[in-house]
PDB file of C-alpha atoms in Angstrom:
ATOM      1  CA  MET H   1       0.000   0.000   0.000  1.00 47.00           C
ATOM      2  CA  SER H   2       1.367   3.422  -0.951  1.00 45.00           C
ATOM      3  CA  ALA H   3       1.857   6.265   1.531  1.00 44.00           C
ATOM      4  CA  ASP H   4      -1.017   8.225  -0.028  1.00 45.00           C
ATOM      5  CA  SER H   5      -3.456   5.313   0.105  1.00 44.00           C
ATOM      6  CA  ALA H   6      -2.396   4.464   3.665  1.00 45.00           C
ATOM      7  CA  ARG H   7      -3.366   7.967   4.800  1.00 53.00           C
ATOM      8  CA  THR H   8      -6.860   7.655   3.360  1.00 80.00           C
ATOM      9  CA  ALA H   9      -7.429   3.972   4.108  1.00 91.00           C
ATOM     10  CA  ILE H  10     -10.204   2.872   6.444  1.00 95.00           C
ATOM     11  CA  ARG H  11      -8.454   1.611   9.567  1.00 96.00           C
ATOM     12  CA  VAL H  12      -9.994  -1.605  10.920  1.00 97.00           C
ATOM     13  CA  VAL H  13      -9.424  -3.706  14.021  1.00 97.00           C
ATOM     14  CA  LEU H  14     -10.759  -7.276  14.067  1.00 97.00           C
ATOM     15  CA  VAL H  15     -11.854  -8.920  17.318  1.00 95.00           C
ATOM     16  CA  ASP H  16     -12.631 -12.646  17.552  1.00 93.00           C
ATOM     17  CA  ASP H  17     -11.360 -15.518  19.665  1.00 90.00           C
ATOM     18  CA  GLU H  18     -11.198 -17.869  16.669  1.00 91.00           C
ATOM     19  CA  PRO H  19      -7.906 -17.529  14.720  1.00 91.00           C
ATOM     20  CA  MET H  20      -9.496 -18.906  11.537  1.00 92.00           C
ATOM     21  CA  VAL H  21     -12.212 -16.231  11.636  1.00 90.00           C
ATOM     22  CA  LEU H  22      -9.600 -13.517  12.127  1.00 92.00           C
ATOM     23  CA  ALA H  23      -7.520 -14.871   9.245  1.00 93.00           C
ATOM     24  CA  HIS H  24     -10.546 -15.001   6.948  1.00 92.00           C
ATOM     25  CA  LEU H  25     -11.675 -11.469   7.784  1.00 94.00           C
ATOM     26  CA  ARG H  26      -8.146 -10.091   7.393  1.00 95.00           C
ATOM     27  CA  THR H  27      -7.736 -11.758   3.992  1.00 95.00           C
ATOM     28  CA  VAL H  28     -11.063 -10.448   2.721  1.00 94.00           C
ATOM     29  CA  LEU H  29     -10.644  -6.880   3.958  1.00 95.00           C
ATOM     30  CA  SER H  30      -6.989  -6.611   2.980  1.00 93.00           C
ATOM     31  CA  SER H  31      -7.986  -7.350  -0.608  1.00 93.00           C
ATOM     32  CA  ALA H  32      -9.673  -3.928  -0.760  1.00 93.00           C
ATOM     33  CA  GLY H  33      -7.309  -1.108  -1.641  1.00 89.00           C
ATOM     34  CA  ASP H  34      -9.033   1.384   0.666  1.00 94.00           C
ATOM     35  CA  ILE H  35      -9.136  -0.776   3.818  1.00 95.00           C
ATOM     36  CA  GLU H  36      -6.223  -1.495   6.156  1.00 96.00           C
ATOM     37  CA  VAL H  37      -6.413  -4.028   8.984  1.00 96.00           C
ATOM     38  CA  VAL H  38      -4.272  -2.283  11.590  1.00 96.00           C
ATOM     39  CA  GLY H  39      -4.754  -4.745  14.431  1.00 96.00           C
ATOM     40  CA  VAL H  40      -6.460  -7.846  15.794  1.00 96.00           C
ATOM     41  CA  ALA H  41      -7.608  -8.913  19.250  1.00 95.00           C
ATOM     42  CA  GLN H  42      -8.858 -12.190  20.687  1.00 93.00           C
ATOM     43  CA  ASP H  43     -10.851 -11.013  23.678  1.00 91.00           C
ATOM     44  CA  GLY H  44     -12.571  -7.903  24.988  1.00 92.00           C
ATOM     45  CA  ALA H  45      -9.646  -6.705  27.074  1.00 93.00           C
ATOM     46  CA  GLU H  46      -7.335  -6.824  24.051  1.00 95.00           C
ATOM     47  CA  ALA H  47     -10.031  -5.060  22.021  1.00 95.00           C
ATOM     48  CA  ILE H  48     -10.147  -2.149  24.457  1.00 95.00           C
ATOM     49  CA  GLU H  49      -6.358  -1.854  24.331  1.00 95.00           C
ATOM     50  CA  ALA H  50      -6.419  -2.038  20.527  1.00 96.00           C
ATOM     51  CA  ALA H  51      -9.013   0.742  20.330  1.00 96.00           C
ATOM     52  CA  VAL H  52      -6.692   3.024  22.311  1.00 95.00           C
ATOM     53  CA  ARG H  53      -3.510   1.952  20.527  1.00 95.00           C
ATOM     54  CA  PHE H  54      -4.649   1.913  16.905  1.00 96.00           C
ATOM     55  CA  ARG H  55      -7.491   4.490  16.879  1.00 95.00           C
ATOM     56  CA  PRO H  56      -9.354   2.549  14.181  1.00 96.00           C
ATOM     57  CA  ASP H  57     -12.272   3.859  12.150  1.00 96.00           C
ATOM     58  CA  VAL H  58     -14.134   0.555  12.437  1.00 96.00           C
ATOM     59  CA  MET H  59     -14.006  -2.416  14.799  1.00 97.00           C
ATOM     60  CA  LEU H  60     -15.637  -5.745  13.962  1.00 96.00           C
ATOM     61  CA  MET H  61     -16.420  -7.315  17.327  1.00 93.00           C
ATOM     62  CA  ASP H  62     -17.318 -10.899  18.202  1.00 90.00           C
ATOM     63  CA  LEU H  63     -19.742 -10.985  21.116  1.00 85.00           C
ATOM     64  CA  ARG H  64     -18.908 -14.220  22.919  1.00 82.00           C
ATOM     65  CA  MET H  65     -15.274 -14.406  23.992  1.00 83.00           C
ATOM     66  CA  PRO H  66     -13.436 -15.659  27.090  1.00 78.00           C
ATOM     67  CA  GLU H  67     -12.475 -13.310  29.916  1.00 81.00           C
ATOM     68  CA  VAL H  68     -13.874  -9.911  28.841  1.00 84.00           C
ATOM     69  CA  ASP H  69     -16.684 -10.447  26.323  1.00 85.00           C
ATOM     70  CA  GLY H  70     -17.630  -8.346  23.323  1.00 88.00           C
ATOM     71  CA  LEU H  71     -20.606  -6.686  25.023  1.00 87.00           C
ATOM     72  CA  THR H  72     -18.408  -5.279  27.786  1.00 91.00           C
ATOM     73  CA  ALA H  73     -15.797  -4.149  25.265  1.00 93.00           C
ATOM     74  CA  ILE H  74     -18.394  -2.415  23.086  1.00 92.00           C
ATOM     75  CA  GLU H  75     -19.794  -0.515  26.043  1.00 90.00           C
ATOM     76  CA  LYS H  76     -16.369   0.692  27.172  1.00 93.00           C
ATOM     77  CA  ILE H  77     -15.115   1.569  23.684  1.00 95.00           C
ATOM     78  CA  ALA H  78     -18.346   3.366  22.726  1.00 91.00           C
ATOM     79  CA  ALA H  79     -17.794   5.687  25.710  1.00 90.00           C
ATOM     80  CA  MET H  80     -14.338   6.742  24.471  1.00 93.00           C
ATOM     81  CA  PRO H  81     -13.832  10.132  22.780  1.00 90.00           C
ATOM     82  CA  ALA H  82     -13.954   9.778  18.982  1.00 89.00           C
ATOM     83  CA  ALA H  83     -14.994   6.149  19.336  1.00 92.00           C
ATOM     84  CA  PRO H  84     -14.795   3.957  16.211  1.00 95.00           C
ATOM     85  CA  ALA H  85     -17.828   2.468  14.520  1.00 93.00           C
ATOM     86  CA  LEU H  86     -18.489  -0.770  16.390  1.00 93.00           C
ATOM     87  CA  VAL H  87     -20.029  -3.603  14.398  1.00 92.00           C
ATOM     88  CA  ALA H  88     -21.088  -6.807  16.165  1.00 88.00           C
ATOM     89  CA  LEU H  89     -20.174 -10.114  14.553  1.00 86.00           C
ATOM     90  CA  THR H  90     -22.721 -12.881  15.002  1.00 79.00           C
ATOM     91  CA  THR H  91     -23.505 -16.430  13.966  1.00 74.00           C
ATOM     92  CA  PHE H  92     -27.091 -15.945  15.199  1.00 62.00           C
ATOM     93  CA  ASP H  93     -26.984 -18.393  18.029  1.00 50.00           C
ATOM     94  CA  THR H  94     -26.662 -15.197  20.098  1.00 49.00           C
ATOM     95  CA  ASP H  95     -29.580 -13.021  18.973  1.00 53.00           C
ATOM     96  CA  ALA H  96     -30.220 -11.704  22.486  1.00 62.00           C
ATOM     97  CA  HIS H  97     -26.593 -10.625  22.624  1.00 72.00           C
ATOM     98  CA  VAL H  98     -26.989  -8.702  19.365  1.00 73.00           C
ATOM     99  CA  MET H  99     -29.799  -6.614  20.833  1.00 71.00           C
ATOM    100  CA  LYS H 100     -27.714  -5.967  23.955  1.00 76.00           C
ATOM    101  CA  ALA H 101     -24.769  -4.940  21.757  1.00 78.00           C
ATOM    102  CA  LEU H 102     -26.905  -2.331  20.013  1.00 75.00           C
ATOM    103  CA  SER H 103     -27.994  -0.945  23.371  1.00 75.00           C
ATOM    104  CA  ALA H 104     -24.347  -0.875  24.484  1.00 78.00           C
ATOM    105  CA  GLY H 105     -23.316   1.287  21.537  1.00 82.00           C
ATOM    106  CA  ALA H 106     -22.807  -0.913  18.478  1.00 84.00           C
ATOM    107  CA  SER H 107     -23.796   0.798  15.231  1.00 82.00           C
ATOM    108  CA  GLY H 108     -24.845  -2.430  13.562  1.00 82.00           C
ATOM    109  CA  PHE H 109     -24.236  -6.116  13.131  1.00 84.00           C
ATOM    110  CA  LEU H 110     -23.371  -8.606  10.440  1.00 84.00           C
ATOM    111  CA  LEU H 111     -23.112 -12.337   9.963  1.00 81.00           C
ATOM    112  CA  LYS H 112     -19.696 -13.966  10.120  1.00 82.00           C
ATOM    113  CA  THR H 113     -20.744 -15.712   6.897  1.00 82.00           C
ATOM    114  CA  THR H 114     -21.316 -12.427   5.043  1.00 84.00           C
ATOM    115  CA  PRO H 115     -20.022 -12.785   1.440  1.00 86.00           C
ATOM    116  CA  PRO H 116     -16.627 -11.070   0.902  1.00 88.00           C
ATOM    117  CA  GLU H 117     -17.924  -8.399  -1.483  1.00 85.00           C
ATOM    118  CA  ASP H 118     -20.738  -7.499   0.935  1.00 85.00           C
ATOM    119  CA  LEU H 119     -18.371  -7.447   3.923  1.00 89.00           C
ATOM    120  CA  ILE H 120     -16.101  -4.921   2.228  1.00 91.00           C
ATOM    121  CA  GLY H 121     -19.056  -2.723   1.321  1.00 89.00           C
ATOM    122  CA  LEU H 122     -20.488  -2.856   4.838  1.00 88.00           C
ATOM    123  CA  VAL H 123     -17.166  -1.824   6.382  1.00 92.00           C
ATOM    124  CA  ARG H 124     -17.101   1.180   4.052  1.00 91.00           C
ATOM    125  CA  VAL H 125     -20.652   2.067   5.090  1.00 86.00           C
ATOM    126  CA  ALA H 126     -19.748   1.774   8.793  1.00 89.00           C
ATOM    127  CA  ALA H 127     -16.699   4.012   8.306  1.00 90.00           C
ATOM    128  CA  GLU H 128     -18.966   6.713   6.899  1.00 86.00           C
ATOM    129  CA  GLY H 129     -20.964   6.694  10.108  1.00 82.00           C
ATOM    130  CA  HIS H 130     -23.996   4.874   8.743  1.00 79.00           C
ATOM    131  CA  THR H 131     -25.939   1.908  10.055  1.00 76.00           C
ATOM    132  CA  VAL H 132     -24.604  -1.538   9.173  1.00 78.00           C
ATOM    133  CA  MET H 133     -27.604  -3.817   9.032  1.00 70.00           C
ATOM    134  CA  SER H 134     -28.035  -6.189   6.106  1.00 61.00           C
ATOM    135  CA  LYS H 135     -31.605  -7.144   5.202  1.00 61.00           C
ATOM    136  CA  GLU H 136     -31.031 -10.847   5.842  1.00 62.00           C
ATOM    137  CA  ALA H 137     -29.404 -10.255   9.204  1.00 62.00           C
ATOM    138  CA  THR H 138     -32.162  -7.859  10.244  1.00 63.00           C
ATOM    139  CA  ARG H 139     -34.895 -10.269   9.170  1.00 62.00           C
ATOM    140  CA  ARG H 140     -33.391 -13.036  11.246  1.00 61.00           C
ATOM    141  CA  VAL H 141     -32.931 -10.885  14.352  1.00 62.00           C
ATOM    142  CA  VAL H 142     -36.491  -9.581  14.218  1.00 59.00           C
ATOM    143  CA  ALA H 143     -37.942 -13.020  13.474  1.00 61.00           C
ATOM    144  CA  ALA H 144     -36.065 -14.520  16.416  1.00 57.00           C
ATOM    145  CA  SER H 145     -37.241 -11.888  18.876  1.00 56.00           C
ATOM    146  CA  ALA H 146     -39.248 -13.298  21.764  1.00 49.00           C
ATOM    147  CA  GLY H 147     -42.928 -12.335  21.885  1.00 51.00           C
ATOM    148  CA  ARG H 148     -43.039 -11.378  18.211  1.00 53.00           C
ATOM    149  CA  HIS H 149     -46.713 -10.338  18.121  1.00 55.00           C
ATOM    150  CA  GLN H 150     -46.417  -8.323  21.294  1.00 60.00           C
ATOM    151  CA  ARG H 151     -43.284  -6.594  20.004  1.00 62.00           C
ATOM    152  CA  VAL H 152     -45.073  -5.628  16.781  1.00 62.00           C
ATOM    153  CA  GLN H 153     -47.908  -4.039  18.716  1.00 70.00           C
ATOM    154  CA  GLN H 154     -45.531  -2.243  21.049  1.00 71.00           C
ATOM    155  CA  ALA H 155     -43.496  -0.958  18.101  1.00 71.00           C
ATOM    156  CA  ARG H 156     -46.585   0.380  16.323  1.00 78.00           C
ATOM    157  CA  THR H 157     -47.739   2.089  19.509  1.00 81.00           C
ATOM    158  CA  ARG H 158     -44.405   3.900  19.746  1.00 83.00           C
ATOM    159  CA  LEU H 159     -44.977   5.337  16.266  1.00 87.00           C
ATOM    160  CA  ASP H 160     -48.085   7.185  17.430  1.00 86.00           C
ATOM    161  CA  GLU H 161     -45.940  10.140  18.493  1.00 85.00           C
ATOM    162  CA  LEU H 162     -44.368  10.527  15.049  1.00 89.00           C
ATOM    163  CA  THR H 163     -45.492  12.751  12.221  1.00 90.00           C
ATOM    164  CA  GLU H 164     -46.120  11.261   8.783  1.00 90.00           C
ATOM    165  CA  ARG H 165     -42.794  12.625   7.558  1.00 91.00           C
ATOM    166  CA  GLU H 166     -40.953  11.101  10.506  1.00 91.00           C
ATOM    167  CA  ILE H 167     -42.534   7.729   9.777  1.00 90.00           C
ATOM    168  CA  ASP H 168     -41.269   8.011   6.191  1.00 91.00           C
ATOM    169  CA  LEU H 169     -37.775   8.674   7.541  1.00 92.00           C
ATOM    170  CA  LEU H 170     -38.038   5.776   9.974  1.00 91.00           C
ATOM    171  CA  ALA H 171     -38.874   3.435   7.102  1.00 90.00           C
ATOM    172  CA  CYS H 172     -35.748   4.659   5.300  1.00 90.00           C
ATOM    173  CA  LEU H 173     -33.643   3.906   8.381  1.00 88.00           C
ATOM    174  CA  GLY H 174     -35.136   0.430   8.341  1.00 83.00           C
ATOM    175  CA  GLU H 175     -33.596   0.003   4.898  1.00 81.00           C
ATOM    176  CA  GLY H 176     -30.206   1.127   6.232  1.00 78.00           C
ATOM    177  CA  MET H 177     -30.199   4.275   4.076  1.00 83.00           C
ATOM    178  CA  SER H 178     -27.709   7.112   4.572  1.00 84.00           C
ATOM    179  CA  ASN H 179     -28.803  10.721   5.090  1.00 87.00           C
ATOM    180  CA  ALA H 180     -27.871  11.486   1.487  1.00 88.00           C
ATOM    181  CA  ALA H 181     -30.008   8.626   0.168  1.00 88.00           C
ATOM    182  CA  ILE H 182     -32.942   9.642   2.378  1.00 91.00           C
ATOM    183  CA  ALA H 183     -32.642  13.238   1.223  1.00 92.00           C
ATOM    184  CA  ALA H 184     -32.790  12.143  -2.417  1.00 92.00           C
ATOM    185  CA  ARG H 185     -35.801   9.876  -1.864  1.00 92.00           C
ATOM    186  CA  LEU H 186     -37.833  12.366   0.168  1.00 92.00           C
ATOM    187  CA  HIS H 187     -36.673  15.518  -1.685  1.00 93.00           C
ATOM    188  CA  LEU H 188     -35.149  17.121   1.391  1.00 92.00           C
ATOM    189  CA  SER H 189     -31.759  18.612   2.174  1.00 93.00           C
ATOM    190  CA  GLU H 190     -29.273  16.470   4.098  1.00 91.00           C
ATOM    191  CA  ALA H 191     -29.300  19.058   6.900  1.00 93.00           C
ATOM    192  CA  THR H 192     -33.077  18.735   7.189  1.00 93.00           C
ATOM    193  CA  VAL H 193     -32.842  14.943   7.223  1.00 93.00           C
ATOM    194  CA  LYS H 194     -30.220  15.068   9.972  1.00 91.00           C
ATOM    195  CA  SER H 195     -32.478  17.329  12.046  1.00 93.00           C
ATOM    196  CA  TYR H 196     -35.516  15.111  11.487  1.00 92.00           C
ATOM    197  CA  VAL H 197     -33.594  11.964  12.422  1.00 92.00           C
ATOM    198  CA  SER H 198     -32.202  13.507  15.610  1.00 91.00           C
ATOM    199  CA  ARG H 199     -35.648  14.654  16.727  1.00 92.00           C
ATOM    200  CA  MET H 200     -37.201  11.313  15.815  1.00 91.00           C
ATOM    201  CA  LEU H 201     -34.602   9.326  17.812  1.00 90.00           C
ATOM    202  CA  THR H 202     -35.399  11.472  20.847  1.00 91.00           C
ATOM    203  CA  LYS H 203     -39.145  10.891  20.468  1.00 90.00           C
ATOM    204  CA  LEU H 204     -38.671   7.134  20.141  1.00 89.00           C
ATOM    205  CA  GLY H 205     -36.092   6.838  22.907  1.00 86.00           C
ATOM    206  CA  CYS H 206     -33.650   5.150  20.506  1.00 84.00           C
ATOM    207  CA  ALA H 207     -29.936   5.470  21.221  1.00 78.00           C
ATOM    208  CA  ASN H 208     -28.930   5.331  17.551  1.00 82.00           C
ATOM    209  CA  ARG H 209     -30.071   4.809  13.967  1.00 84.00           C
ATOM    210  CA  THR H 210     -29.642   1.056  14.212  1.00 79.00           C
ATOM    211  CA  GLN H 211     -32.151   0.739  17.042  1.00 80.00           C
ATOM    212  CA  ALA H 212     -34.573   2.914  15.083  1.00 85.00           C
ATOM    213  CA  GLY H 213     -34.053   0.751  12.001  1.00 82.00           C
ATOM    214  CA  LEU H 214     -34.930  -2.384  13.958  1.00 80.00           C
ATOM    215  CA  LEU H 215     -38.018  -0.648  15.304  1.00 82.00           C
ATOM    216  CA  ALA H 216     -39.058   0.084  11.722  1.00 84.00           C
ATOM    217  CA  HIS H 217     -38.798  -3.622  10.920  1.00 78.00           C
ATOM    218  CA  GLU H 218     -40.717  -4.621  14.031  1.00 79.00           C
ATOM    219  CA  ALA H 219     -43.503  -2.176  13.153  1.00 81.00           C
ATOM    220  CA  GLY H 220     -43.749  -3.537   9.622  1.00 78.00           C
ATOM    221  CA  LEU H 221     -42.557  -0.390   7.836  1.00 81.00           C
ATOM    222  CA  THR H 222     -40.133  -2.304   5.616  1.00 72.00           C
ATOM    223  CA  GLY H 223     -40.740  -5.036   3.071  1.00 58.00           C
TER     224      GLY H 223
END
């Protein structure tokens, strides 16, 4: 990698207690010219140290690890100044952990089996500050949620406080759209979209766009 590309590369730290998973992720991401894997960690304690040492743009974080787990690491790293985008890695035998990770500060989640070309694209999306939430992964998380019918009703009740425009924006978040994409679809400026989203998150009591996106799925706003 040249000096110029290194300066503009997306800096990534990989966290997983399985060496084969780390090797696979490193190989896939290193094949992209604009992504640099600057460090790896095999438990939550190492992840916290790596966040401080490498100052990555994105961290892909396994949730179940020995000693300090991924949930604890996400919570501590998310509280750091200029925290990286934290993306939970899952095999979906840990759906409850995924929801906890989002509450702890993760900006999204993806399957460990995500195809290489999709993985690279999702890391780029995360680095831009957007939600990382593939349709398949979202469908499986929502479908696996306990008390599905009750959750749907609760989600729809929460939408009662929103205006029609805010509901349109919420549906866009459910599709994982960026502010620019939402602005183009709804014929608004990006500044207006940002203001709408901020106000909507406050109304819904959502900590971030990812939680709002899941709410959109639970309420049936997405296909």
